[in-house]
Amino acid sequence: MPVAIIPARGGSKSVPYKNLHPLGGRPLLSWPIDCALKTSEIDRVIVSTDDDRIAAAALDFGAEVYRRPEELASDTALIADGIRHLWKQLQ
């Protein structure tokens, strides 16, 4: 079962909520979700986030949401660790 995992934190020191900023009339986050949903080889699209606003937007655009633990959503957390954690939950 091929899964697309899209990491999208709410906190960012450089551009807070960058995933919700508009790009081409839609939130930035909507573009990878849309692309993954249109890819026939992908069965599930999951946004991994720590934030309620990003989770709501992800659901609005058709993705599933996985709530990432706080320790995997900090400025020092590695995206790879968050993806590994989610992957273990899916097993």
PDB file of C-alpha atoms in Angstrom:
ATOM      1  CA  MET A   1       0.000   0.000   0.000  1.00  0.00           C
ATOM      2  CA  PRO A   2       1.920   3.083  -1.205  1.00  0.00           C
ATOM      3  CA  VAL A   3       1.606   6.044   1.152  1.00  0.00           C
ATOM      4  CA  ALA A   4       2.549   9.680   0.582  1.00  0.00           C
ATOM      5  CA  ILE A   5       3.689  11.356   3.788  1.00  0.00           C
ATOM      6  CA  ILE A   6       3.742  15.143   3.781  1.00  0.00           C
ATOM      7  CA  PRO A   7       5.466  16.711   6.811  1.00  0.00           C
ATOM      8  CA  ALA A   8       4.064  20.148   7.708  1.00  0.00           C
ATOM      9  CA  ARG A   9       4.921  21.791  11.018  1.00  0.00           C
ATOM     10  CA  GLY A  10       3.064  24.828  12.274  1.00  0.00           C
ATOM     11  CA  GLY A  11       6.068  26.408  13.916  1.00  0.00           C
ATOM     12  CA  SER A  12       8.828  27.919  11.877  1.00  0.00           C
ATOM     13  CA  LYS A  13      11.357  30.509  12.939  1.00  0.00           C
ATOM     14  CA  SER A  14      11.820  31.903   9.444  1.00  0.00           C
ATOM     15  CA  VAL A  15       8.249  31.899   8.036  1.00  0.00           C
ATOM     16  CA  PRO A  16       5.554  30.958  10.576  1.00  0.00           C
ATOM     17  CA  TYR A  17       2.697  28.960   9.035  1.00  0.00           C
ATOM     18  CA  LYS A  18       4.432  28.904   5.672  1.00  0.00           C
ATOM     19  CA  ASN A  19       2.404  25.816   4.743  1.00  0.00           C
ATOM     20  CA  LEU A  20      -0.773  27.914   4.899  1.00  0.00           C
ATOM     21  CA  HIS A  21       0.554  30.889   2.909  1.00  0.00           C
ATOM     22  CA  PRO A  22      -1.155  31.297  -0.459  1.00  0.00           C
ATOM     23  CA  LEU A  23       0.567  30.180  -3.625  1.00  0.00           C
ATOM     24  CA  GLY A  24      -1.402  30.428  -6.849  1.00  0.00           C
ATOM     25  CA  GLY A  25      -4.583  31.187  -4.923  1.00  0.00           C
ATOM     26  CA  ARG A  26      -4.306  28.153  -2.628  1.00  0.00           C
ATOM     27  CA  PRO A  27      -2.390  27.299   0.535  1.00  0.00           C
ATOM     28  CA  LEU A  28       1.090  25.950  -0.164  1.00  0.00           C
ATOM     29  CA  LEU A  29       0.120  22.702   1.585  1.00  0.00           C
ATOM     30  CA  SER A  30      -2.653  22.013  -0.923  1.00  0.00           C
ATOM     31  CA  TRP A  31      -0.246  21.513  -3.840  1.00  0.00           C
ATOM     32  CA  PRO A  32       1.588  18.374  -2.649  1.00  0.00           C
ATOM     33  CA  ILE A  33      -1.695  16.946  -1.321  1.00  0.00           C
ATOM     34  CA  ASP A  34      -3.379  17.475  -4.685  1.00  0.00           C
ATOM     35  CA  CYS A  35      -0.449  15.962  -6.577  1.00  0.00           C
ATOM     36  CA  ALA A  36      -0.344  12.890  -4.331  1.00  0.00           C
ATOM     37  CA  LEU A  37      -4.122  12.377  -4.544  1.00  0.00           C
ATOM     38  CA  LYS A  38      -3.925  12.461  -8.342  1.00  0.00           C
ATOM     39  CA  THR A  39      -1.134   9.877  -8.463  1.00  0.00           C
ATOM     40  CA  SER A  40      -2.680   6.484  -9.148  1.00  0.00           C
ATOM     41  CA  GLU A  41       0.218   4.627  -7.511  1.00  0.00           C
ATOM     42  CA  ILE A  42      -0.471   6.292  -4.136  1.00  0.00           C
ATOM     43  CA  ASP A  43      -3.216   4.792  -1.966  1.00  0.00           C
ATOM     44  CA  ARG A  44      -3.064   7.125   1.031  1.00  0.00           C
ATOM     45  CA  VAL A  45      -2.003  10.725   1.571  1.00  0.00           C
ATOM     46  CA  ILE A  46      -1.079  11.595   5.138  1.00  0.00           C
ATOM     47  CA  VAL A  47      -0.017  14.996   6.454  1.00  0.00           C
ATOM     48  CA  SER A  48       2.138  14.737   9.552  1.00  0.00           C
ATOM     49  CA  THR A  49       1.705  17.853  11.685  1.00  0.00           C
ATOM     50  CA  ASP A  50       1.734  19.279  15.180  1.00  0.00           C
ATOM     51  CA  ASP A  51      -0.732  22.060  14.429  1.00  0.00           C
ATOM     52  CA  ASP A  52      -4.542  22.336  14.450  1.00  0.00           C
ATOM     53  CA  ARG A  53      -4.732  24.873  11.610  1.00  0.00           C
ATOM     54  CA  ILE A  54      -2.541  22.779   9.344  1.00  0.00           C
ATOM     55  CA  ALA A  55      -4.489  19.641  10.263  1.00  0.00           C
ATOM     56  CA  ALA A  56      -7.769  21.354   9.337  1.00  0.00           C
ATOM     57  CA  ALA A  57      -6.371  22.544   6.000  1.00  0.00           C
ATOM     58  CA  ALA A  58      -5.001  19.068   5.227  1.00  0.00           C
ATOM     59  CA  LEU A  59      -8.416  17.518   5.879  1.00  0.00           C
ATOM     60  CA  ASP A  60     -10.110  20.204   3.763  1.00  0.00           C
ATOM     61  CA  PHE A  61      -7.905  19.234   0.819  1.00  0.00           C
ATOM     62  CA  GLY A  62      -8.540  15.500   1.207  1.00  0.00           C
ATOM     63  CA  ALA A  63      -5.544  14.209   3.150  1.00  0.00           C
ATOM     64  CA  GLU A  64      -5.514  12.138   6.305  1.00  0.00           C
ATOM     65  CA  VAL A  65      -3.850  13.719   9.329  1.00  0.00           C
ATOM     66  CA  TYR A  66      -1.343  12.219  11.725  1.00  0.00           C
ATOM     67  CA  ARG A  67      -0.673  14.243  14.855  1.00  0.00           C
ATOM     68  CA  ARG A  68       3.066  14.301  15.390  1.00  0.00           C
ATOM     69  CA  PRO A  69       4.366  14.163  18.997  1.00  0.00           C
ATOM     70  CA  GLU A  70       5.863  17.430  20.294  1.00  0.00           C
ATOM     71  CA  GLU A  71       9.387  16.018  20.447  1.00  0.00           C
ATOM     72  CA  LEU A  72       9.180  15.320  16.705  1.00  0.00           C
ATOM     73  CA  ALA A  73       7.921  18.803  15.865  1.00  0.00           C
ATOM     74  CA  SER A  74      10.647  20.995  17.303  1.00  0.00           C
ATOM     75  CA  ASP A  75      13.140  23.113  15.383  1.00  0.00           C
ATOM     76  CA  THR A  76      15.814  20.497  16.073  1.00  0.00           C
ATOM     77  CA  ALA A  77      13.732  17.421  15.211  1.00  0.00           C
ATOM     78  CA  LEU A  78      14.643  15.629  12.009  1.00  0.00           C
ATOM     79  CA  ILE A  79      11.942  15.090   9.401  1.00  0.00           C
ATOM     80  CA  ALA A  80      13.253  11.545   8.941  1.00  0.00           C
ATOM     81  CA  ASP A  81      12.538  10.763  12.612  1.00  0.00           C
ATOM     82  CA  GLY A  82       8.970  12.001  12.248  1.00  0.00           C
ATOM     83  CA  ILE A  83       8.453   9.875   9.138  1.00  0.00           C
ATOM     84  CA  ARG A  84       9.954   6.801  10.851  1.00  0.00           C
ATOM     85  CA  HIS A  85       7.623   7.312  13.812  1.00  0.00           C
ATOM     86  CA  LEU A  86       4.572   7.560  11.566  1.00  0.00           C
ATOM     87  CA  TRP A  87       5.668   4.568   9.518  1.00  0.00           C
ATOM     88  CA  LYS A  88       5.880   2.445  12.696  1.00  0.00           C
ATOM     89  CA  GLN A  89       2.337   3.544  13.613  1.00  0.00           C
ATOM     90  CA  LEU A  90       1.103   2.384  10.216  1.00  0.00           C
ATOM     91  CA  GLN A  91       2.633  -1.097  10.581  1.00  0.00           C
TER      92      GLN A  91
END
